[in-house]
């Protein structure tokens, strides 16, 4: 028999440098799985849940380019959805193969049938279903081009019977045209931009992940303008390192210095950021936004100028137009304030905590010191993001992955799987919340099956910490945020790899040292302080009032001990914003 459609798909994926397909095999995916086996040039990664496969593919795509996951008819499709939403919103290129029931059964409410168009339309940049062999190569090529160039998820629907049919050659091009396009504002707009920043004495720069490739030129620009540089969470690893002008992050996870710098400046220059929290944006300053996607301009703040361009091309063209400022008093004031902020953050590190109440700040800071300078970190949504954002430092080689746009729990461990497979020789450390890890515990077995040397750091605070904070600032007493956890150390051992429990602060450093030295996967469950919260750099009066109201309600409910512990743990944070 000649080449099957499934073989043709595998060949196309291999030619586009796809190295793995993350999936649960079975049913309508079996022909594709067998084609992978026969090829020997691509690997099938047997995850235990398709959501994990989608997250792992998203991590690999962000680190290494195009990646692939798959889900079979019905339930497999639905399981992919959360991870695909995250990938699409993060702008990473993924091919999601949605194998379906046979073509003869379509439209008659057959077992495990789903409407892939309706199901995937909202989490993809391309979503089509091939029902004949002739459609397959042309449609898959189009899907690949959409994923790469539109930076998102391309869903390729594949009926199980079609994958077993004889392949037909494509009559159109099978090549991806990756032209090196220069994209920047016009000369006239560039001059207007330069005139504006040259005119005003106090400039601040705020960078997102879109500015990552322009680090050196942005630092040069800041030096000429005497401008402090702040950054988003996704922008941190690309902008913090080798940067004498950085003043940290702003936003819910940020620090007061970046917030202060943006609000005290005359002009704020937003570079490659779609920062979502408009309440942290200044309203009295002149704001200039530069972004590769024009639809993002002005949707977070009122702009003086909105310019379309790649940050690398735009900043390179701007530098020759800038007149160096002599007065650096504004910059120095912001840097001095940032030093005080960092000193304050170190106060929490020095307070290591007590038995079963280890300081999470101390844990994160210790990991920052022990980790390699090219470690890939993954962080669960919630308090793990706070500790990663504030205590893991960029080196220029480190990377940090998370559900920064979609905000899903349970992403850290699955993303670590994709990161470790993409970079087998690099250290991968996952900051896992106990709540997040509990959601997808089954795929610890995947880590063992492929013997991935991931270091899983579980911040075991026995609560949904971020939800607890949300309730408090809304004036609500804690309810159903506590968690009765299993013994994560024993679970790791049951899965077949090393587990460590740490209840005493004095044992943190030695336990982490042991974990990092171990040649294989390790889960470290650290019993952290459930009352350790983190205040954002800006708190409205209503939020403070809500926090006080929440404490009052808990006292009236007889939870005085919990209130005292919470205030005692967080009084330094409260002092920052009062």
Coordinates of N, CA, C and O in Angstrom, one line a residue, residues 47 78 96 114 186 239 334 383 412 427 478:
X47 N 0.8 11.8 27.4 CA 0.3 12.4 28.6 C -0.9 11.7 29.1 O -1.5 10.9 28.4
X78 N -12.5 18.3 24.1 CA -12.9 19.2 25.2 C -11.8 19.3 26.2 O -11.5 20.4 26.8
X96 N -2.9 22.0 16.7 CA -3.8 21.1 17.5 C -4.6 20.2 16.5 O -5.4 20.7 15.8
X114 N -18.4 15.7 18.0 CA -18.4 17.1 18.4 C -18.3 18.0 17.2 O -17.8 17.5 16.1
X186 N 6.3 55.5 10.2 CA 6.9 56.3 9.1 C 7.9 57.3 9.7 O 8.0 57.6 10.9
X239 N 14.1 41.8 30.2 CA 14.4 43.2 30.3 C 15.2 43.5 31.6 O 15.9 44.5 31.7
X334 N 14.0 57.7 41.1 CA 13.3 56.5 40.9 C 14.2 55.3 41.3 O 13.7 54.3 41.9
X383 N -0.5 32.7 44.1 CA 0.6 33.2 44.9 C 1.9 32.8 44.3 O 2.9 33.5 44.5
X412 N 1.7 25.0 35.8 CA 3.2 25.0 36.0 C 3.8 23.6 35.7 O 4.8 23.5 35.0
X427 N 18.1 23.1 33.4 CA 17.4 22.9 34.6 C 16.0 23.5 34.4 O 15.9 24.6 34.0
X478 N -13.0 34.6 54.8 CA -12.6 33.4 54.1 C -13.7 32.3 54.2 O -14.2 32.1 55.3

